[in-house]
């Protein structure tokens, strides 16, 4: 119950039974030491002064030419290759199933198993990434998943050389973009 006649000066002894509602005029300055109990209702806005803890280290401005991994940089990497119609359909709505119709899907005169320059470039990029990572002085394995309407695991935890062979055997399928299936495989 509030005091019927509040004093003009603050009292030196705290209120024995505090109010249930926050005061209209909170303390203007925070305490220097943390309180023993956390605030039940923290502020919704950030404080004027940011935390004085050490911030996250700033990233390097220029990347190194060679990896700077720790001594144990071993890894397993799965690459998902998109074989859906949108890769080769030239912004049409064609699913480009098995690269058909060739009038809209087979640009650039690629073999039907590759279908279009986009897919060819994707395969070359993927092989380049695997080759570069495969030559690192670490243990690594690669998995290859390709997807259109269907999802297929082409290789699972193979060496980089075996993964390149698996990529070289891929044949463009076209179809819908089943990325969710590729991720869950």
Short mmCIF file of N, CA and C in Angstrom, two decimals:
data_model
loop_
_atom_site.label_atom_id
_atom_site.label_comp_id
_atom_site.label_asym_id
_atom_site.label_seq_id
_atom_site.Cartn_x
_atom_site.Cartn_y
_atom_site.Cartn_z
N UNK A 1 0.86 -1.17 0.00
CA UNK A 1 0.00 0.00 0.00
C UNK A 1 0.90 1.23 0.00
N UNK A 2 0.67 2.17 -0.92
CA UNK A 2 1.56 3.34 -0.99
C UNK A 2 1.41 4.23 0.24
N UNK A 3 2.47 4.96 0.50
CA UNK A 3 2.46 5.93 1.60
C UNK A 3 1.48 7.04 1.25
N UNK A 4 0.59 7.41 2.18
CA UNK A 4 -0.40 8.45 1.86
C UNK A 4 0.24 9.81 1.59
N UNK A 5 1.31 10.13 2.32
CA UNK A 5 2.00 11.40 2.12
C UNK A 5 3.48 11.10 1.86
N UNK A 6 3.89 11.04 0.58
CA UNK A 6 5.30 10.70 0.32
C UNK A 6 6.24 11.81 0.82
N UNK A 7 7.45 11.39 1.17
CA UNK A 7 8.45 12.36 1.62
C UNK A 7 9.08 13.03 0.41
N UNK A 8 9.64 14.21 0.63
CA UNK A 8 10.31 14.92 -0.45
C UNK A 8 11.72 14.40 -0.68
N UNK A 9 12.32 13.85 0.35
CA UNK A 9 13.66 13.30 0.27
C UNK A 9 13.57 11.77 0.33
N UNK A 10 14.53 11.09 -0.32
CA UNK A 10 14.48 9.62 -0.25
C UNK A 10 14.77 9.14 1.16
N UNK A 11 14.22 7.99 1.51
CA UNK A 11 14.49 7.40 2.81
C UNK A 11 15.75 6.56 2.71
N UNK A 12 16.41 6.33 3.82
CA UNK A 12 17.63 5.55 3.81
C UNK A 12 17.35 4.07 3.94
N UNK A 13 16.21 3.72 4.40
CA UNK A 13 15.87 2.32 4.54
C UNK A 13 14.93 1.94 3.39
N UNK A 14 15.17 0.79 2.77
CA UNK A 14 14.31 0.41 1.64
C UNK A 14 12.90 0.06 2.11
N UNK A 15 11.99 0.11 1.18
CA UNK A 15 10.60 -0.25 1.45
C UNK A 15 10.54 -1.74 1.77
N UNK A 16 9.87 -2.10 2.81
CA UNK A 16 9.79 -3.51 3.20
C UNK A 16 8.96 -4.30 2.21
N UNK A 17 7.86 -3.76 1.78
CA UNK A 17 7.05 -4.46 0.78
C UNK A 17 7.00 -3.60 -0.48
N UNK A 18 7.81 -3.94 -1.50
CA UNK A 18 7.87 -3.11 -2.70
C UNK A 18 6.55 -3.16 -3.48
N UNK A 19 6.37 -2.20 -4.37
CA UNK A 19 5.17 -2.15 -5.18
C UNK A 19 5.21 -3.23 -6.25
N UNK A 20 4.06 -3.62 -6.73
CA UNK A 20 3.99 -4.64 -7.77
C UNK A 20 4.21 -4.05 -9.15
N UNK A 21 3.95 -2.78 -9.30
CA UNK A 21 4.11 -2.10 -10.58
C UNK A 21 5.45 -1.36 -10.59
N UNK A 22 6.04 -1.17 -11.77
CA UNK A 22 7.30 -0.40 -11.82
C UNK A 22 7.05 1.05 -11.44
N UNK A 23 8.09 1.69 -10.95
CA UNK A 23 7.96 3.10 -10.59
C UNK A 23 7.95 3.94 -11.85
N UNK A 24 7.36 5.12 -11.77
CA UNK A 24 7.29 6.00 -12.93
C UNK A 24 8.64 6.60 -13.25
N UNK A 25 9.46 6.79 -12.23
CA UNK A 25 10.78 7.38 -12.43
C UNK A 25 11.85 6.41 -11.95
N UNK A 26 12.36 5.56 -12.84
CA UNK A 26 13.39 4.61 -12.40
C UNK A 26 14.69 5.31 -12.06
N UNK A 27 15.59 4.60 -11.43
CA UNK A 27 16.89 5.13 -11.06
C UNK A 27 17.60 5.64 -12.30
N UNK A 28 18.10 6.87 -12.29
CA UNK A 28 18.72 7.42 -13.51
C UNK A 28 20.05 6.76 -13.87
N UNK A 29 20.82 6.31 -12.89
CA UNK A 29 22.11 5.69 -13.18
C UNK A 29 22.12 4.24 -12.71
N UNK A 30 22.67 3.34 -13.51
CA UNK A 30 22.72 1.95 -13.07
C UNK A 30 23.78 1.76 -11.98
N UNK A 31 23.71 0.64 -11.30
CA UNK A 31 24.69 0.35 -10.25
C UNK A 31 26.01 -0.03 -10.91
N UNK A 32 27.09 0.13 -10.16
CA UNK A 32 28.41 -0.21 -10.69
C UNK A 32 28.65 -1.71 -10.69
N UNK A 33 28.04 -2.40 -9.77
CA UNK A 33 28.20 -3.85 -9.66
C UNK A 33 26.92 -4.53 -10.10
N UNK A 34 27.02 -5.75 -10.62
CA UNK A 34 25.79 -6.45 -11.00
C UNK A 34 24.94 -6.76 -9.78
N UNK A 35 23.64 -6.81 -9.97
CA UNK A 35 22.74 -7.15 -8.88
C UNK A 35 22.78 -8.65 -8.64
N UNK A 36 22.40 -9.05 -7.45
CA UNK A 36 22.45 -10.47 -7.12
C UNK A 36 21.40 -11.28 -7.87
N UNK A 37 20.32 -10.63 -8.27
CA UNK A 37 19.27 -11.31 -9.03
C UNK A 37 19.07 -10.57 -10.34
N UNK A 38 18.86 -11.30 -11.44
CA UNK A 38 18.66 -10.60 -12.72
C UNK A 38 17.35 -9.83 -12.74
N UNK A 39 17.27 -8.85 -13.60
CA UNK A 39 16.06 -8.05 -13.76
C UNK A 39 14.96 -8.93 -14.31
N UNK A 40 13.81 -8.86 -13.70
CA UNK A 40 12.68 -9.67 -14.16
C UNK A 40 12.10 -9.14 -15.46
N UNK A 41 12.18 -7.85 -15.66
CA UNK A 41 11.65 -7.24 -16.88
C UNK A 41 12.75 -6.39 -17.51
N UNK A 42 13.59 -6.99 -18.36
CA UNK A 42 14.68 -6.21 -18.97
C UNK A 42 14.12 -5.17 -19.94
N UNK A 43 14.93 -4.21 -20.26
CA UNK A 43 14.50 -3.16 -21.18
C UNK A 43 14.33 -3.74 -22.58
N UNK A 44 13.51 -3.09 -23.35
CA UNK A 44 13.28 -3.55 -24.72
C UNK A 44 14.22 -2.87 -25.70
N UNK A 45 14.92 -1.83 -25.25
CA UNK A 45 15.84 -1.11 -26.13
C UNK A 45 17.26 -1.34 -25.66
N UNK A 46 18.22 -1.27 -26.59
CA UNK A 46 19.62 -1.47 -26.17
C UNK A 46 20.11 -0.33 -25.27
N UNK A 47 21.13 -0.64 -24.51
CA UNK A 47 21.71 0.37 -23.64
C UNK A 47 22.56 1.32 -24.47
N UNK A 48 22.83 2.50 -23.91
CA UNK A 48 23.65 3.47 -24.64
C UNK A 48 25.08 3.00 -24.78
N UNK A 49 25.61 2.36 -23.75
CA UNK A 49 26.99 1.88 -23.80
C UNK A 49 27.00 0.40 -24.15
N UNK A 50 27.73 -0.01 -25.19
CA UNK A 50 27.79 -1.44 -25.50
C UNK A 50 28.62 -2.19 -24.47
N UNK A 51 28.55 -3.50 -24.52
CA UNK A 51 29.30 -4.32 -23.58
C UNK A 51 30.79 -4.06 -23.70
N UNK A 52 31.49 -4.19 -22.59
CA UNK A 52 32.93 -3.95 -22.59
C UNK A 52 33.72 -5.25 -22.77
N UNK A 53 33.02 -6.36 -23.02
CA UNK A 53 33.73 -7.62 -23.24
C UNK A 53 34.49 -7.56 -24.54
N UNK A 54 35.48 -8.45 -24.70
CA UNK A 54 36.25 -8.48 -25.93
C UNK A 54 35.34 -8.81 -27.11
N UNK A 55 35.37 -7.99 -28.14
CA UNK A 55 34.53 -8.29 -29.31
C UNK A 55 35.12 -9.43 -30.12
N UNK A 56 34.33 -9.96 -31.03
CA UNK A 56 34.81 -11.00 -31.93
C UNK A 56 35.95 -10.44 -32.76
N UNK A 57 36.94 -11.29 -33.02
CA UNK A 57 38.07 -10.83 -33.81
C UNK A 57 37.61 -10.44 -35.20
N UNK A 58 38.21 -9.40 -35.72
CA UNK A 58 37.88 -8.89 -37.04
C UNK A 58 38.44 -9.85 -38.10
N UNK A 59 37.66 -10.13 -39.17
CA UNK A 59 38.19 -11.01 -40.21
C UNK A 59 39.36 -10.35 -40.93
N UNK A 60 40.18 -11.19 -41.55
CA UNK A 60 41.32 -10.64 -42.29
C UNK A 60 40.80 -9.92 -43.52
N UNK A 61 41.53 -8.89 -43.92
CA UNK A 61 41.09 -8.11 -45.07
C UNK A 61 41.45 -8.79 -46.38
N UNK A 62 42.59 -9.45 -46.42
CA UNK A 62 43.02 -10.14 -47.64
C UNK A 62 43.20 -11.61 -47.31
N UNK A 63 42.46 -12.51 -47.98
CA UNK A 63 42.61 -13.94 -47.68
C UNK A 63 43.99 -14.45 -48.09
N UNK A 64 44.42 -15.52 -47.43
CA UNK A 64 45.71 -16.12 -47.76
C UNK A 64 45.59 -16.94 -49.03
N UNK A 65 46.71 -17.18 -49.68
CA UNK A 65 46.71 -17.97 -50.91
C UNK A 65 46.57 -19.46 -50.62
N UNK A 66 46.98 -19.88 -49.45
CA UNK A 66 46.87 -21.29 -49.07
C UNK A 66 46.04 -21.38 -47.80
N UNK A 67 45.38 -22.52 -47.58
CA UNK A 67 44.55 -22.66 -46.37
C UNK A 67 45.38 -22.51 -45.10
N UNK A 68 44.76 -22.00 -44.07
CA UNK A 68 45.42 -21.84 -42.78
C UNK A 68 44.69 -22.67 -41.72
N UNK A 69 44.30 -23.87 -42.12
CA UNK A 69 43.57 -24.76 -41.21
C UNK A 69 44.46 -25.16 -40.04
N UNK A 70 43.83 -25.55 -38.96
CA UNK A 70 44.57 -26.08 -37.82
C UNK A 70 45.22 -27.39 -38.25
N UNK A 71 46.02 -27.96 -37.38
CA UNK A 71 46.73 -29.19 -37.73
C UNK A 71 45.78 -30.28 -38.19
N UNK A 72 44.65 -30.44 -37.52
CA UNK A 72 43.69 -31.45 -37.92
C UNK A 72 42.57 -30.78 -38.69
N UNK A 73 42.74 -30.65 -39.99
CA UNK A 73 41.72 -30.04 -40.83
C UNK A 73 40.92 -31.09 -41.58
N UNK A 74 40.82 -32.31 -41.02
CA UNK A 74 40.11 -33.39 -41.69
C UNK A 74 38.64 -33.03 -41.86
N UNK A 75 38.04 -33.49 -42.96
CA UNK A 75 36.64 -33.16 -43.20
C UNK A 75 35.98 -34.15 -44.15
N UNK A 76 34.66 -34.16 -44.09
CA UNK A 76 33.81 -34.85 -45.05
C UNK A 76 32.94 -33.77 -45.68
N UNK A 77 32.80 -33.79 -47.00
CA UNK A 77 32.04 -32.76 -47.68
C UNK A 77 31.07 -33.40 -48.66
N UNK A 78 29.82 -32.98 -48.60
CA UNK A 78 28.81 -33.44 -49.54
C UNK A 78 28.47 -32.29 -50.48
N UNK A 79 28.52 -32.56 -51.78
CA UNK A 79 28.17 -31.56 -52.78
C UNK A 79 26.88 -32.00 -53.46
N UNK A 80 25.93 -31.07 -53.55
CA UNK A 80 24.63 -31.35 -54.18
C UNK A 80 24.62 -30.67 -55.54
N UNK A 81 24.40 -31.46 -56.58
CA UNK A 81 24.43 -30.95 -57.96
C UNK A 81 23.01 -30.86 -58.49
N UNK A 82 22.62 -29.66 -58.89
CA UNK A 82 21.28 -29.39 -59.40
C UNK A 82 21.19 -29.83 -60.85
N UNK A 83 20.30 -30.78 -61.12
CA UNK A 83 20.07 -31.26 -62.48
C UNK A 83 18.65 -30.92 -62.94
N UNK A 84 18.00 -29.98 -62.25
CA UNK A 84 16.62 -29.67 -62.58
C UNK A 84 16.53 -28.89 -63.90
N UNK A 85 15.33 -28.77 -64.40
CA UNK A 85 15.09 -28.10 -65.67
C UNK A 85 15.54 -26.65 -65.68
N UNK A 86 15.49 -25.99 -64.54
CA UNK A 86 15.86 -24.58 -64.50
C UNK A 86 17.33 -24.34 -64.81
N UNK A 87 18.15 -25.36 -64.71
CA UNK A 87 19.57 -25.22 -65.03
C UNK A 87 19.76 -24.97 -66.52
N UNK A 88 18.95 -25.64 -67.35
CA UNK A 88 19.16 -25.57 -68.80
C UNK A 88 17.99 -25.00 -69.60
N UNK A 89 16.91 -24.58 -68.97
CA UNK A 89 15.72 -24.21 -69.74
C UNK A 89 15.72 -22.79 -70.29
N UNK A 90 16.78 -22.03 -70.08
CA UNK A 90 16.85 -20.69 -70.64
C UNK A 90 15.72 -19.79 -70.18
N UNK A 91 15.33 -19.89 -68.93
CA UNK A 91 14.26 -19.09 -68.32
C UNK A 91 12.87 -19.39 -68.88
N UNK A 92 12.72 -20.53 -69.53
CA UNK A 92 11.38 -20.97 -69.92
C UNK A 92 10.84 -21.81 -68.79
N UNK A 93 9.66 -22.32 -68.90
CA UNK A 93 9.11 -23.16 -67.83
C UNK A 93 9.34 -24.64 -68.10
N UNK A 94 10.13 -24.97 -69.10
CA UNK A 94 10.36 -26.38 -69.46
C UNK A 94 11.12 -27.11 -68.36
N UNK A 95 10.74 -28.36 -68.14
CA UNK A 95 11.47 -29.20 -67.17
C UNK A 95 12.71 -29.82 -67.81
N UNK A 96 12.85 -29.71 -69.12
CA UNK A 96 14.03 -30.22 -69.85
C UNK A 96 14.32 -31.68 -69.51
N UNK A 97 13.28 -32.51 -69.43
CA UNK A 97 13.49 -33.92 -69.11
C UNK A 97 14.38 -34.56 -70.17
N UNK A 98 15.49 -35.13 -69.72
CA UNK A 98 16.50 -35.70 -70.61
C UNK A 98 16.90 -34.72 -71.71
N UNK A 99 16.90 -33.44 -71.39
CA UNK A 99 17.33 -32.35 -72.28
C UNK A 99 16.36 -32.10 -73.44
N UNK A 100 15.10 -32.46 -73.27
CA UNK A 100 14.13 -32.21 -74.34
C UNK A 100 13.12 -31.18 -73.85
N UNK A 101 12.61 -30.30 -74.66
CA UNK A 101 12.93 -30.16 -76.09
C UNK A 101 14.28 -29.49 -76.29
N UNK A 102 15.01 -29.96 -77.24
CA UNK A 102 16.36 -29.43 -77.48
C UNK A 102 16.33 -27.99 -77.95
N UNK A 103 15.22 -27.53 -78.47
CA UNK A 103 15.15 -26.14 -78.93
C UNK A 103 15.28 -25.15 -77.78
N UNK A 104 14.76 -25.48 -76.62
CA UNK A 104 14.88 -24.55 -75.49
C UNK A 104 15.89 -25.01 -74.44
N UNK A 105 16.21 -26.28 -74.41
CA UNK A 105 17.09 -26.80 -73.36
C UNK A 105 18.54 -26.95 -73.80
N UNK A 106 18.77 -27.33 -75.02
CA UNK A 106 20.12 -27.66 -75.47
C UNK A 106 20.78 -26.48 -76.16
N UNK A 107 21.13 -25.47 -75.37
CA UNK A 107 21.84 -24.34 -75.96
C UNK A 107 23.33 -24.61 -75.94
N UNK A 108 24.03 -24.06 -76.87
CA UNK A 108 25.49 -24.19 -76.87
C UNK A 108 26.01 -25.46 -77.50
N UNK A 109 25.15 -26.30 -78.04
CA UNK A 109 25.61 -27.49 -78.75
C UNK A 109 26.26 -28.55 -77.88
N UNK A 110 25.92 -28.60 -76.60
CA UNK A 110 26.47 -29.63 -75.71
C UNK A 110 25.87 -30.99 -76.05
N UNK A 111 26.57 -32.06 -75.66
CA UNK A 111 26.00 -33.41 -75.79
C UNK A 111 24.74 -33.47 -74.95
N UNK A 112 23.79 -34.32 -75.33
CA UNK A 112 22.53 -34.42 -74.59
C UNK A 112 22.75 -34.87 -73.15
N UNK A 113 23.82 -35.60 -72.87
CA UNK A 113 24.09 -36.03 -71.50
C UNK A 113 24.52 -34.86 -70.61
N UNK A 114 25.04 -33.79 -71.23
CA UNK A 114 25.43 -32.58 -70.51
C UNK A 114 24.35 -31.51 -70.68
N UNK A 115 23.73 -31.45 -71.83
CA UNK A 115 22.58 -30.62 -72.18
C UNK A 115 22.92 -29.16 -72.46
N UNK A 116 23.54 -28.45 -71.55
CA UNK A 116 23.74 -27.01 -71.77
C UNK A 116 25.02 -26.54 -71.09
N UNK A 117 25.53 -25.38 -71.51
CA UNK A 117 26.74 -24.84 -70.88
C UNK A 117 26.61 -24.60 -69.38
N UNK A 118 25.42 -24.22 -68.89
CA UNK A 118 25.24 -24.02 -67.44
C UNK A 118 25.59 -25.29 -66.67
N UNK A 119 25.05 -26.42 -67.13
CA UNK A 119 25.30 -27.68 -66.44
C UNK A 119 26.76 -28.08 -66.58
N UNK A 120 27.32 -27.89 -67.76
CA UNK A 120 28.73 -28.19 -67.98
C UNK A 120 29.61 -27.37 -67.04
N UNK A 121 29.31 -26.07 -66.91
CA UNK A 121 30.10 -25.20 -66.02
C UNK A 121 29.95 -25.63 -64.57
N UNK A 122 28.75 -26.05 -64.18
CA UNK A 122 28.52 -26.50 -62.80
C UNK A 122 29.37 -27.74 -62.50
N UNK A 123 29.40 -28.68 -63.45
CA UNK A 123 30.21 -29.89 -63.25
C UNK A 123 31.69 -29.55 -63.15
N UNK A 124 32.16 -28.66 -64.03
CA UNK A 124 33.58 -28.29 -64.01
C UNK A 124 33.94 -27.58 -62.70
N UNK A 125 33.07 -26.69 -62.24
CA UNK A 125 33.31 -26.00 -60.98
C UNK A 125 33.38 -26.99 -59.83
N UNK A 126 32.44 -27.92 -59.79
CA UNK A 126 32.40 -28.92 -58.72
C UNK A 126 33.67 -29.76 -58.73
N UNK A 127 34.12 -30.17 -59.92
CA UNK A 127 35.36 -30.96 -60.01
C UNK A 127 36.56 -30.13 -59.57
N UNK A 128 36.59 -28.85 -59.91
CA UNK A 128 37.69 -27.98 -59.48
C UNK A 128 37.74 -27.86 -57.96
N UNK A 129 36.57 -27.67 -57.33
CA UNK A 129 36.51 -27.56 -55.87
C UNK A 129 37.02 -28.85 -55.23
N UNK A 130 36.55 -29.98 -55.71
CA UNK A 130 36.96 -31.27 -55.14
C UNK A 130 38.45 -31.50 -55.33
N UNK A 131 38.96 -31.18 -56.51
CA UNK A 131 40.39 -31.38 -56.77
C UNK A 131 41.24 -30.52 -55.84
N UNK A 132 40.88 -29.24 -55.72
CA UNK A 132 41.66 -28.34 -54.85
C UNK A 132 41.62 -28.81 -53.39
N UNK A 133 40.44 -29.16 -52.90
CA UNK A 133 40.32 -29.61 -51.52
C UNK A 133 40.96 -30.99 -51.33
N UNK A 134 40.89 -31.81 -52.36
CA UNK A 134 41.46 -33.15 -52.27
C UNK A 134 42.97 -33.16 -52.18
N UNK A 135 43.59 -32.10 -52.62
CA UNK A 135 45.06 -32.02 -52.58
C UNK A 135 45.58 -31.44 -51.27
N UNK A 136 44.68 -31.06 -50.35
CA UNK A 136 45.12 -30.56 -49.05
C UNK A 136 45.76 -31.69 -48.25
N UNK A 137 46.70 -31.36 -47.37
CA UNK A 137 47.36 -32.39 -46.57
C UNK A 137 46.50 -32.82 -45.37
N UNK A 138 45.27 -33.22 -45.63
CA UNK A 138 44.35 -33.65 -44.59
C UNK A 138 43.64 -34.91 -45.08
N UNK A 139 42.94 -35.56 -44.17
CA UNK A 139 42.07 -36.66 -44.56
C UNK A 139 40.73 -36.07 -44.91
N UNK A 140 40.20 -36.43 -46.07
CA UNK A 140 38.90 -35.94 -46.47
C UNK A 140 38.17 -36.96 -47.32
N UNK A 141 36.87 -36.90 -47.25
CA UNK A 141 36.01 -37.74 -48.08
C UNK A 141 34.94 -36.85 -48.67
N UNK A 142 34.48 -37.24 -49.84
CA UNK A 142 33.48 -36.46 -50.55
C UNK A 142 32.28 -37.33 -50.89
N UNK A 143 31.11 -36.72 -50.81
CA UNK A 143 29.88 -37.37 -51.25
C UNK A 143 29.26 -36.48 -52.31
N UNK A 144 28.66 -37.13 -53.31
CA UNK A 144 28.02 -36.40 -54.40
C UNK A 144 26.56 -36.81 -54.45
N UNK A 145 25.67 -35.81 -54.39
CA UNK A 145 24.24 -36.02 -54.50
C UNK A 145 23.78 -35.20 -55.69
N UNK A 146 22.97 -35.78 -56.57
CA UNK A 146 22.40 -34.96 -57.64
C UNK A 146 20.89 -35.05 -57.58
N UNK A 147 20.26 -33.96 -58.00
CA UNK A 147 18.81 -33.88 -57.85
C UNK A 147 18.18 -33.12 -59.01
N UNK A 148 17.02 -33.60 -59.38
CA UNK A 148 16.06 -32.96 -60.27
C UNK A 148 14.75 -33.24 -59.56
N UNK A 149 13.84 -33.95 -60.24
CA UNK A 149 12.63 -34.41 -59.54
C UNK A 149 13.00 -35.49 -58.54
N UNK A 150 13.96 -36.34 -58.91
CA UNK A 150 14.43 -37.42 -58.05
C UNK A 150 15.80 -37.07 -57.49
N UNK A 151 16.17 -37.74 -56.42
CA UNK A 151 17.46 -37.52 -55.77
C UNK A 151 18.26 -38.82 -55.83
N UNK A 152 19.54 -38.71 -56.18
CA UNK A 152 20.41 -39.88 -56.24
C UNK A 152 21.73 -39.55 -55.56
N UNK A 153 22.19 -40.46 -54.71
CA UNK A 153 23.52 -40.33 -54.13
C UNK A 153 24.47 -41.02 -55.10
N UNK A 154 25.30 -40.22 -55.78
CA UNK A 154 26.21 -40.76 -56.80
C UNK A 154 27.46 -41.35 -56.17
N UNK A 155 27.91 -40.80 -55.08
CA UNK A 155 29.06 -41.37 -54.35
C UNK A 155 28.93 -40.97 -52.90
N UNK A 156 29.40 -41.83 -52.03
CA UNK A 156 29.26 -41.58 -50.60
C UNK A 156 30.59 -41.80 -49.90
N UNK A 157 31.14 -40.71 -49.35
CA UNK A 157 32.40 -40.73 -48.60
C UNK A 157 33.51 -41.43 -49.39
N UNK A 158 33.73 -40.96 -50.60
CA UNK A 158 34.79 -41.48 -51.46
C UNK A 158 35.97 -40.52 -51.46
N UNK A 159 37.09 -40.99 -52.00
CA UNK A 159 38.25 -40.13 -52.18
C UNK A 159 37.93 -39.07 -53.22
N UNK A 160 38.74 -38.06 -53.29
CA UNK A 160 38.48 -36.99 -54.26
C UNK A 160 38.58 -37.52 -55.68
N UNK A 161 39.51 -38.43 -55.93
CA UNK A 161 39.66 -38.97 -57.29
C UNK A 161 38.44 -39.80 -57.69
N UNK A 162 37.94 -40.59 -56.76
CA UNK A 162 36.74 -41.39 -57.05
C UNK A 162 35.53 -40.49 -57.25
N UNK A 163 35.45 -39.41 -56.51
CA UNK A 163 34.34 -38.47 -56.65
C UNK A 163 34.35 -37.80 -58.03
N UNK A 164 35.53 -37.48 -58.54
CA UNK A 164 35.65 -36.91 -59.89
C UNK A 164 35.14 -37.91 -60.92
N UNK A 165 35.50 -39.17 -60.73
CA UNK A 165 35.01 -40.22 -61.66
C UNK A 165 33.48 -40.30 -61.62
N UNK A 166 32.91 -40.20 -60.44
CA UNK A 166 31.45 -40.24 -60.32
C UNK A 166 30.81 -39.06 -61.03
N UNK A 167 31.40 -37.89 -60.91
CA UNK A 167 30.87 -36.71 -61.59
C UNK A 167 30.95 -36.88 -63.11
N UNK A 168 32.04 -37.44 -63.57
CA UNK A 168 32.21 -37.63 -65.02
C UNK A 168 31.17 -38.58 -65.61
N UNK A 169 30.56 -39.41 -64.78
CA UNK A 169 29.54 -40.36 -65.25
C UNK A 169 28.13 -39.78 -65.22
N UNK A 170 27.95 -38.60 -64.64
CA UNK A 170 26.61 -38.03 -64.51
C UNK A 170 26.00 -37.68 -65.86
N UNK A 171 24.70 -37.90 -65.97
CA UNK A 171 23.94 -37.54 -67.17
C UNK A 171 22.81 -36.63 -66.73
N UNK A 172 22.70 -35.51 -67.39
CA UNK A 172 21.68 -34.52 -67.06
C UNK A 172 20.28 -35.13 -67.15
N UNK A 173 19.45 -34.86 -66.13
CA UNK A 173 18.11 -35.45 -66.09
C UNK A 173 17.00 -34.44 -66.32
N UNK A 174 17.19 -33.18 -65.90
CA UNK A 174 16.09 -32.22 -65.92
C UNK A 174 15.11 -32.54 -64.81
N UNK A 175 13.94 -31.93 -64.86
CA UNK A 175 12.91 -32.20 -63.86
C UNK A 175 12.71 -31.03 -62.92
N UNK A 176 11.94 -31.27 -61.87
CA UNK A 176 11.66 -30.25 -60.86
C UNK A 176 12.87 -30.11 -59.94
N UNK A 177 12.88 -29.07 -59.12
CA UNK A 177 14.02 -28.80 -58.23
C UNK A 177 13.72 -29.37 -56.84
N UNK A 178 14.18 -30.58 -56.58
CA UNK A 178 13.92 -31.26 -55.31
C UNK A 178 15.11 -31.04 -54.37
N UNK A 179 15.36 -29.80 -54.02
CA UNK A 179 16.48 -29.48 -53.12
C UNK A 179 16.26 -30.07 -51.73
N UNK A 180 15.03 -30.05 -51.26
CA UNK A 180 14.75 -30.62 -49.93
C UNK A 180 15.13 -32.09 -49.88
N UNK A 181 14.83 -32.82 -50.95
CA UNK A 181 15.21 -34.24 -51.01
C UNK A 181 16.72 -34.42 -51.01
N UNK A 182 17.43 -33.53 -51.70
CA UNK A 182 18.89 -33.62 -51.74
C UNK A 182 19.48 -33.38 -50.36
N UNK A 183 18.94 -32.40 -49.65
CA UNK A 183 19.47 -32.08 -48.32
C UNK A 183 19.21 -33.23 -47.35
N UNK A 184 18.03 -33.82 -47.43
CA UNK A 184 17.69 -34.90 -46.49
C UNK A 184 18.35 -36.23 -46.85
N UNK A 185 18.91 -36.33 -48.04
CA UNK A 185 19.55 -37.60 -48.41
C UNK A 185 20.90 -37.68 -47.75
#
